[in-house]
Short mmCIF file of C-alpha atoms in Angstrom, two decimals:
data_model
loop_
_atom_site.label_atom_id
_atom_site.label_comp_id
_atom_site.label_asym_id
_atom_site.label_seq_id
_atom_site.Cartn_x
_atom_site.Cartn_y
_atom_site.Cartn_z
CA MET A 1 12.85 -28.57 -26.94
CA SER A 2 14.99 -31.31 -24.84
CA GLU A 3 13.52 -34.42 -23.17
CA GLY A 4 11.76 -33.12 -19.46
CA PHE A 5 12.03 -29.16 -20.35
CA TYR A 6 8.46 -28.45 -20.30
CA ARG A 7 7.75 -30.59 -17.33
CA ALA A 8 10.27 -29.32 -15.06
CA PHE A 9 8.79 -25.47 -16.52
CA GLU A 10 5.12 -26.61 -15.54
CA ASP A 11 6.27 -27.53 -11.77
CA LYS A 12 8.59 -24.37 -11.38
CA HIS A 13 6.30 -21.72 -13.04
CA ARG A 14 2.73 -23.25 -13.21
CA GLY A 15 2.72 -24.32 -9.62
CA SER A 16 2.59 -27.93 -7.93
CA ARG A 17 0.47 -30.18 -8.67
CA GLU A 18 -1.41 -30.11 -5.58
CA LEU A 19 -2.06 -26.53 -5.81
CA ILE A 20 -3.57 -26.85 -9.15
CA LYS A 21 -5.63 -29.13 -8.27
CA GLU A 22 -6.88 -26.62 -5.35
CA ARG A 23 -7.69 -23.89 -7.83
CA GLN A 24 -9.63 -26.29 -10.27
CA CYS A 25 -12.14 -27.21 -7.43
CA VAL A 26 -14.02 -24.04 -8.61
CA TYR A 27 -15.10 -25.99 -11.67
CA LEU A 28 -17.00 -28.24 -9.85
CA PRO A 29 -20.35 -26.32 -8.96
CA PHE A 30 -20.84 -27.09 -12.94
CA VAL A 31 -19.96 -30.07 -13.24
CA GLN A 32 -21.15 -31.81 -10.19
CA PRO A 33 -24.85 -31.57 -11.47
CA LEU A 34 -24.15 -32.99 -14.55
CA ILE A 35 -23.21 -36.20 -13.13
CA GLU A 36 -26.89 -36.50 -11.63
CA VAL A 37 -27.97 -36.22 -14.58
CA TYR A 38 -25.60 -38.79 -16.38
CA PRO A 39 -24.19 -41.18 -14.23
CA SER A 40 -20.87 -42.32 -14.89
CA ALA A 41 -20.94 -40.01 -17.93
CA PRO A 42 -17.47 -40.10 -20.12
CA ALA A 43 -15.02 -36.69 -19.95
CA ILE A 44 -12.33 -35.84 -21.73
CA ASP A 45 -9.11 -33.62 -20.70
CA LEU A 46 -7.45 -31.84 -23.67
CA GLY A 47 -3.57 -31.64 -23.04
CA CYS A 48 -4.17 -33.32 -19.39
CA GLY A 49 -0.75 -32.44 -18.36
CA ARG A 50 -0.12 -34.18 -14.88
CA GLY A 51 -3.61 -34.86 -14.41
CA GLU A 52 -4.72 -32.74 -11.76
CA TRP A 53 -8.37 -32.21 -13.36
CA LEU A 54 -8.60 -36.19 -14.02
CA GLU A 55 -8.15 -36.98 -10.99
CA LEU A 56 -11.18 -34.33 -9.47
CA LEU A 57 -13.41 -35.80 -12.30
CA ALA A 58 -12.80 -39.41 -11.40
CA GLU A 59 -13.42 -38.33 -7.54
CA THR A 60 -16.58 -36.90 -8.58
CA GLY A 61 -18.28 -39.79 -10.64
CA PHE A 62 -17.03 -39.18 -13.84
CA ALA A 63 -15.04 -42.12 -16.75
CA ALA A 64 -12.51 -39.64 -17.22
CA ARG A 65 -9.56 -39.87 -19.70
CA GLY A 66 -6.99 -37.45 -21.23
CA VAL A 67 -4.75 -36.49 -24.31
CA ASP A 68 -1.29 -35.12 -24.40
CA LEU A 69 1.41 -34.63 -26.88
CA ASP A 70 4.33 -34.29 -24.00
CA ASP A 71 5.08 -38.04 -22.96
CA GLY A 72 7.03 -36.82 -19.86
CA MET A 73 3.85 -35.10 -18.46
CA LEU A 74 1.79 -38.04 -18.99
CA ALA A 75 4.41 -40.06 -17.38
CA GLU A 76 2.52 -39.05 -14.04
CA CYS A 77 -0.86 -39.87 -15.32
CA ARG A 78 0.27 -43.18 -16.13
CA ALA A 79 1.81 -43.43 -13.23
CA ARG A 80 -1.32 -42.87 -11.28
CA GLY A 81 -3.22 -45.58 -13.43
CA GLN A 82 -5.27 -42.53 -15.03
CA ASN A 83 -6.61 -43.33 -18.85
CA VAL A 84 -4.62 -41.14 -21.07
CA ARG A 85 -3.18 -41.27 -24.32
CA THR A 86 -0.53 -39.32 -26.52
CA GLN A 87 -2.56 -37.50 -28.69
CA ASP A 88 -3.34 -33.79 -30.29
CA ALA A 89 -6.73 -32.44 -28.74
CA VAL A 90 -8.88 -32.34 -32.32
CA SER A 91 -7.99 -35.58 -33.45
CA ALA A 92 -9.21 -37.18 -30.16
CA LEU A 93 -12.45 -35.32 -30.22
CA ARG A 94 -12.67 -36.21 -34.22
CA GLU A 95 -12.85 -39.79 -32.87
CA LEU A 96 -15.52 -39.64 -30.53
CA PRO A 97 -19.42 -40.42 -31.65
CA ASP A 98 -21.97 -37.39 -31.80
CA GLU A 99 -23.10 -36.42 -28.15
CA SER A 100 -20.99 -38.83 -26.22
CA GLN A 101 -19.46 -36.33 -23.77
CA ALA A 102 -20.76 -34.75 -20.34
CA VAL A 103 -17.30 -32.95 -20.16
CA VAL A 104 -14.71 -31.54 -22.58
CA SER A 105 -12.38 -29.61 -20.97
CA GLY A 106 -9.02 -27.89 -22.02
CA PHE A 107 -6.32 -26.48 -19.19
CA HIS A 108 -4.12 -23.61 -20.33
CA LEU A 109 -4.37 -25.43 -24.34
CA ALA A 110 -6.11 -22.63 -26.11
CA GLU A 111 -2.68 -20.19 -26.38
CA HIS A 112 -0.85 -23.04 -27.50
CA ILE A 113 -2.37 -23.58 -30.97
CA PRO A 114 -3.12 -21.34 -33.74
CA PHE A 115 -6.93 -19.89 -33.74
CA ASP A 116 -8.09 -22.06 -36.61
CA VAL A 117 -7.35 -24.88 -34.70
CA LEU A 118 -9.28 -23.71 -31.73
CA GLN A 119 -12.08 -22.98 -33.82
CA ASP A 120 -12.25 -26.72 -34.79
CA LEU A 121 -11.69 -27.71 -31.26
CA VAL A 122 -14.91 -25.79 -30.09
CA ARG A 123 -16.73 -26.95 -32.92
CA GLU A 124 -15.88 -30.40 -32.35
CA ALA A 125 -16.50 -30.22 -28.87
CA LEU A 126 -19.98 -28.94 -29.39
CA ARG A 127 -20.46 -32.09 -31.56
CA VAL A 128 -19.45 -34.74 -28.95
CA LEU A 129 -20.99 -33.15 -26.32
CA LYS A 130 -24.32 -34.09 -24.38
CA PRO A 131 -27.51 -32.34 -24.03
CA ALA A 132 -26.46 -29.52 -21.71
CA GLY A 133 -22.78 -30.66 -21.63
CA LEU A 134 -20.01 -28.48 -20.52
CA LEU A 135 -16.94 -26.99 -22.61
CA ILE A 136 -14.28 -25.75 -20.00
CA LEU A 137 -11.64 -23.62 -21.58
CA GLU A 138 -9.06 -21.92 -19.04
CA THR A 139 -5.72 -19.64 -20.30
CA PRO A 140 -3.78 -16.85 -19.23
CA ASN A 141 -5.66 -13.42 -18.82
CA PRO A 142 -4.13 -10.73 -20.81
CA GLU A 143 -6.59 -8.52 -18.73
CA ASN A 144 -3.69 -8.89 -16.21
CA ILE A 145 -1.47 -6.03 -17.60
CA VAL A 146 1.20 -7.98 -16.63
CA VAL A 147 0.72 -11.76 -17.56
CA GLY A 148 -0.16 -9.67 -20.84
CA THR A 149 2.95 -8.31 -21.26
CA ALA A 150 5.64 -10.27 -19.95
CA ASN A 151 4.54 -13.29 -18.15
CA PHE A 152 2.59 -15.06 -20.83
CA TYR A 153 5.92 -15.11 -23.02
CA LEU A 154 7.98 -17.21 -20.05
CA ASP A 155 6.42 -20.17 -22.31
CA PRO A 156 8.29 -20.79 -25.06
CA THR A 157 5.40 -23.15 -26.49
CA HIS A 158 2.52 -20.14 -26.47
CA LYS A 159 1.34 -18.55 -29.63
CA GLN A 160 -0.85 -15.22 -28.93
CA PRO A 161 -2.74 -14.23 -25.33
CA ILE A 162 -6.81 -14.51 -25.99
CA PRO A 163 -9.23 -12.11 -24.85
CA PRO A 164 -11.93 -13.10 -22.82
CA LEU A 165 -14.24 -11.34 -25.05
CA LEU A 166 -12.98 -13.22 -28.17
CA LEU A 167 -12.76 -16.70 -26.42
CA SER A 168 -16.30 -16.60 -24.92
CA PHE A 169 -17.46 -15.30 -28.05
CA LEU A 170 -16.38 -18.16 -30.24
CA PRO A 171 -18.49 -20.96 -28.38
CA GLU A 172 -21.26 -18.80 -28.64
CA HIS A 173 -20.68 -17.93 -32.39
CA LEU A 174 -20.33 -21.58 -32.75
CA GLY A 175 -24.06 -22.46 -31.40
CA PHE A 176 -23.38 -22.90 -27.48
CA ALA A 177 -26.68 -22.52 -25.58
CA ARG A 178 -24.56 -20.07 -23.17
CA VAL A 179 -21.38 -19.15 -21.76
CA LYS A 180 -20.12 -17.96 -18.58
CA THR A 181 -16.56 -16.20 -18.46
CA ILE A 182 -14.60 -16.99 -15.06
CA ARG A 183 -11.96 -14.96 -14.01
CA LEU A 184 -9.62 -16.84 -11.39
CA GLN A 185 -6.98 -16.19 -8.70
CA GLY A 186 -7.78 -12.53 -8.08
CA PRO A 187 -4.94 -11.96 -5.36
CA VAL A 188 -6.29 -8.37 -4.48
CA ASP A 189 -8.00 -7.60 -1.69
CA MET A 190 -10.86 -5.22 -2.87
CA SER A 191 -12.31 -4.28 0.69
CA GLU A 192 -12.85 -1.01 1.36
CA ARG A 193 -10.13 -0.60 4.04
CA ARG A 194 -7.57 -1.63 1.23
CA LYS A 195 -5.49 0.93 -0.06
CA LEU A 196 -4.75 -0.15 -3.96
CA SER A 197 -1.48 1.02 -5.07
CA ILE A 198 -0.57 1.06 -8.64
CA HIS A 199 1.43 -2.27 -8.73
CA ASP A 200 -2.16 -3.49 -7.65
CA VAL A 201 -3.84 -2.10 -10.78
CA LEU A 202 -0.74 -3.57 -12.77
CA GLY A 203 -0.65 -7.42 -11.60
CA GLY A 204 -3.83 -7.53 -9.52
CA VAL A 205 -6.73 -8.32 -11.97
CA SER A 206 -7.15 -12.23 -12.22
CA PRO A 207 -4.06 -13.84 -13.82
CA ASP A 208 -5.84 -16.77 -15.40
CA TYR A 209 -9.59 -16.79 -16.73
CA ALA A 210 -11.82 -19.67 -18.58
CA ILE A 211 -14.81 -19.83 -20.32
CA VAL A 212 -17.60 -22.42 -19.32
CA ALA A 213 -19.85 -23.27 -22.62
CA GLN A 214 -23.09 -25.01 -21.91
CA LYS A 215 -24.77 -26.93 -25.18
CA THR A 216 -28.43 -26.61 -25.63
CA ALA A 217 -30.64 -28.69 -23.68
CA PRO A 218 -34.55 -28.67 -22.54
CA ILE A 219 -35.20 -26.43 -20.15
CA ASP A 220 -35.41 -28.88 -17.16
CA LEU A 221 -32.00 -30.29 -17.71
CA VAL A 222 -30.44 -26.60 -18.12
CA ARG A 223 -32.07 -25.62 -14.76
CA GLN A 224 -30.14 -28.31 -13.08
CA VAL A 225 -26.83 -26.87 -13.82
CA SER A 226 -27.74 -23.38 -13.78
CA TRP A 227 -26.76 -21.48 -10.59
CA ALA A 228 -23.24 -22.14 -10.60
CA PHE A 229 -23.89 -19.54 -14.19
CA THR A 230 -25.08 -16.98 -11.61
CA PRO A 231 -22.28 -15.22 -9.80
CA ASP A 232 -19.51 -13.26 -11.01
CA TYR A 233 -15.99 -14.50 -10.72
CA GLY A 234 -12.60 -13.30 -10.11
CA VAL A 235 -11.41 -9.39 -10.68
CA THR A 236 -11.66 -7.52 -13.75
CA LEU A 237 -9.41 -4.50 -14.79
CA ASP A 238 -12.17 -1.84 -15.10
CA MET A 239 -13.33 -2.99 -11.54
CA LEU A 240 -9.88 -2.63 -10.07
CA ALA A 241 -8.87 0.46 -11.86
CA GLY A 242 -12.32 2.24 -10.88
CA THR A 243 -11.71 1.22 -7.35
CA TYR A 244 -8.36 2.49 -7.54
CA ASP A 245 -9.67 6.10 -9.14
CA GLN A 246 -12.13 6.47 -6.12
CA GLN A 247 -9.60 5.94 -3.50
CA ILE A 248 -7.55 8.40 -5.54
CA ASP A 249 -10.45 10.74 -5.35
CA VAL A 250 -10.86 10.13 -1.35
CA ARG A 251 -7.50 10.74 -0.85
CA LEU A 252 -7.29 14.01 -3.01
CA ALA A 253 -10.66 15.20 -1.43
CA ASN A 254 -8.90 14.64 1.74
CA ILE A 255 -5.94 16.51 1.31
CA ASP A 256 -8.24 19.27 -0.36
CA ALA A 257 -9.91 19.46 2.96
CA THR A 258 -6.88 19.58 5.05
CA ALA A 259 -5.33 22.55 2.97
CA GLN A 260 -8.41 24.22 3.01
CA GLN A 261 -8.62 23.94 7.08
CA ALA A 262 -4.85 24.94 7.22
CA MET A 263 -5.59 27.84 5.15
CA ALA A 264 -8.60 29.21 7.35
CA LYS A 265 -6.28 28.77 10.48
CA ALA A 266 -3.49 30.85 8.66
CA VAL A 267 -6.20 33.70 7.60
CA LEU A 268 -7.37 33.46 11.46
CA ALA A 269 -3.73 33.66 12.60
CA GLU A 270 -3.00 36.77 10.42
CA ASN A 271 -6.27 38.30 11.50
CA ALA A 272 -5.27 37.94 14.66
CA LEU A 273 -1.93 39.32 14.51
CA THR A 274 -3.06 42.62 12.33
CA ALA A 275 -5.45 43.28 15.34
CA ILE A 276 -2.70 43.14 17.41
CA TYR A 277 -0.46 45.06 15.45
CA ALA A 278 -3.07 47.81 15.11
CA SER A 279 -3.96 48.04 18.55
CA THR A 280 -3.28 50.54 21.02
CA SER A 281 -1.71 48.47 23.67
CA TRP A 282 0.64 47.61 20.95
CA ARG A 283 1.76 51.16 20.47
CA VAL A 284 1.74 51.86 23.74
CA THR A 285 4.31 49.00 24.37
CA VAL A 286 6.50 49.64 22.15
CA PRO A 287 9.27 51.32 24.05
CA LEU A 288 8.82 48.49 26.89
CA ARG A 289 9.48 45.75 24.31
CA TRP A 290 12.64 48.22 22.98
CA VAL A 291 13.92 48.33 26.48
CA GLY A 292 13.56 44.32 26.81
CA ASP A 293 14.97 43.93 23.81
CA GLN A 294 18.01 45.44 24.40
CA ARG A 295 18.40 43.94 28.33
CA ARG A 296 17.96 40.94 26.55
CA LEU A 297 20.68 41.54 23.96
CA LEU A 298 22.70 43.23 27.03
CA ARG A 299 22.82 39.83 28.42
CA GLU A 300 23.64 37.86 25.52
CA ARG A 301 26.74 40.33 24.06
CA GLY A 302 27.64 42.15 27.38
CA ILE A 303 28.18 46.16 27.18
CA ALA A 304 31.46 45.97 25.01
CA GLY A 305 29.46 43.66 22.39
CA ARG A 306 26.60 45.63 22.12
CA LEU A 307 28.54 48.95 21.69
CA ARG A 308 30.55 47.01 18.85
CA ASP A 309 26.78 45.91 17.38
CA LEU A 310 25.64 49.40 17.22
CA ALA A 311 29.33 51.10 15.86
CA GLN A 312 29.14 48.11 12.92
CA LYS A 313 25.49 48.87 12.52
CA ILE A 314 26.30 52.49 11.89
CA ALA A 315 29.73 51.95 9.90
CA ARG A 316 28.52 49.16 7.50
CA PRO A 317 25.83 51.52 5.01
CA LEU A 318 28.85 54.12 5.91
CA LEU A 319 31.46 51.90 4.22
CA ALA A 320 29.06 50.56 1.53
CA LYS A 321 28.50 53.87 0.44
CA GLY A 322 32.84 54.98 0.33
CA ILE A 323 33.01 51.60 -2.03
CA ALA A 324 30.51 52.30 -4.03
CA TYR A 325 31.58 55.60 -4.57
CA PHE A 326 35.26 54.42 -5.55
CA ASP A 327 33.78 51.70 -7.46
CA ALA A 328 32.08 54.49 -9.70
CA ARG A 329 35.62 56.00 -10.50
CA PRO A 330 37.96 53.90 -11.10
CA ASP A 331 40.20 56.64 -12.84
CA LEU A 332 40.25 58.50 -9.09
CA ARG A 333 41.67 55.34 -7.46
CA ALA A 334 44.47 55.27 -10.61
CA ARG A 335 45.48 58.73 -10.29
CA HIS A 336 46.40 58.50 -6.54
CA SER A 337 47.80 55.14 -6.17
CA GLY A 338 49.71 53.82 -3.01
CA VAL A 339 49.32 52.61 0.40
CA GLY A 340 48.23 56.34 1.63
CA GLY A 341 46.66 57.11 -1.01
CA THR A 342 43.04 56.96 -2.62
CA GLN A 343 43.72 53.60 -3.91
CA GLY A 344 44.69 52.06 -0.25
CA ILE A 345 41.87 53.84 1.46
CA TYR A 346 39.59 51.94 -0.85
CA ASP A 347 41.35 48.70 -0.08
CA ARG A 348 41.40 49.47 3.97
CA MET A 349 37.44 50.27 3.50
CA ARG A 350 36.74 47.27 1.53
CA SER A 351 38.83 45.21 4.19
CA LEU A 352 36.76 46.76 7.23
CA PHE A 353 33.35 45.55 5.31
CA LEU A 354 34.26 42.27 5.16
CA ARG A 355 35.08 41.75 8.25
CA ILE A 356 31.99 43.59 9.68
CA ALA A 357 29.54 42.89 7.09
CA PRO A 358 28.77 39.08 7.04
CA GLN A 359 26.36 37.33 5.53
CA ASP A 360 23.53 34.65 7.45
CA ASP A 361 25.43 31.75 5.43
CA GLY A 362 28.97 32.82 6.89
CA SER A 363 29.93 34.18 3.18
CA THR A 364 30.64 38.02 2.60
CA THR A 365 29.58 40.16 -0.46
CA ILE A 366 31.71 43.06 -1.43
CA PRO A 367 29.49 45.59 -2.32
CA SER A 368 30.02 47.53 -5.79
CA SER A 369 27.95 50.18 -7.27
CA ASP A 370 24.87 48.01 -8.08
CA SER A 371 25.21 46.16 -4.64
CA PRO A 372 22.11 46.94 -2.21
CA TYR A 373 24.82 47.62 0.51
CA SER A 374 25.96 50.63 -2.20
CA PRO A 375 23.41 53.10 -3.27
CA VAL A 376 25.15 55.59 -5.83
CA LEU A 377 26.50 58.54 -3.93
CA THR A 378 25.57 62.28 -4.99
CA SER A 379 28.22 63.95 -3.09
CA THR A 380 31.41 64.09 -4.64
CA ALA A 381 33.85 63.07 -1.56
CA LEU A 382 33.78 61.84 1.94
CA THR A 383 33.21 64.57 4.19
CA PRO A 384 36.36 64.83 6.65
CA HIS A 385 33.92 63.84 9.46
CA ALA A 386 33.42 60.56 7.58
CA ARG A 387 36.73 59.59 7.21
CA ILE A 388 37.56 60.36 11.00
CA LEU A 389 34.67 58.42 11.90
CA LEU A 390 35.93 55.46 9.42
CA ASP A 391 39.21 55.42 11.41
CA ALA A 392 38.12 55.56 14.56
CA LEU A 393 35.50 52.52 13.56
CA LYS A 394 38.42 50.59 12.35
CA ALA A 395 40.38 50.91 15.47
CA VAL A 396 37.08 49.79 17.28
CA VAL A 397 36.64 46.30 14.67
CA SER A 398 40.51 46.04 15.28
CA ASN A 399 40.67 46.07 18.97
CA ASP A 400 37.56 43.44 18.89
CA LYS A 401 39.50 41.09 16.95
CA GLY A 402 42.14 41.33 19.29
CA VAL A 403 39.88 40.52 22.10
CA ARG A 404 38.44 37.62 20.41
#
């Protein structure tokens, strides 16, 4: 990796020094009681990076020192006068005497080393810690689906994500007295008024977590640092997904209630309408409503328009039957072709029907033997009276077209 790359990467993707120091204040309630038990006690930060935690430890009263393999990261620590050395974490622990440290910490270190090396690190930390001393290991949280499937792999030096259950089991298995999992920087507002989205479920779980493991000590000593182990910290996937499911259930219940109310109103309206149609007053007023409709149509269309409407209403089914008759007998049209023959009459009937039978969408449909406009005729031909009527209707439509 080129010189300075990792320092620039940390500055861009992990956050500023001030931001990281502010986030690490969450660990102060765990370590502050130890300074009362072990004044000016030594503490070592493994993979100390830019030295944010070293600075907090020193401000709290610890004699803090750090190790890291990246000299570019350590340059800032040295510029601030911090006690740091270029060295790997496990070898630095092996050089320390038994029960010599009050705090052993490693922030975003565990995911950079193989798991067997991590086991050695935790084992050595247990050896060098004082009674009731603390091991703090912070790492990305793969419970956060965005972190576990994407953001974790932004760092080319990461080995593998470590689930919280695995990392918390490791110090417990190796002999620490108790272990607390702390989920950090939970970005989601979990208040009841906050409507969660699927994006919240995918990326709203605490993106980092830490385990704080305490070494066995006399009960009086353990009690001095117990209160910080009691609260729950951060947002878990189960908590977030459960809240999301509850909110979905509430929304579906509201939708169902609204639909039922709408259905009830529709039933009431339908019953009321049925009662109106069945009432004596409705039947008695049929002529009055018909007169009212006709007056309205006369105002809109005029006398000539209404006469045309009535003529077209009468002509449409007659034309449909005539066209269907000829459609069913193509041989008849073929024997009497020509302008004045059967084919000519058929063509004029179709043309007239197209003019007086427009569809709602502006298109027209030419009836055929299977068209809804043209039931199959049982007679063998149109009557002379029907032919006269069709010619008269054609003249009316032609005059109507000329007026328009």
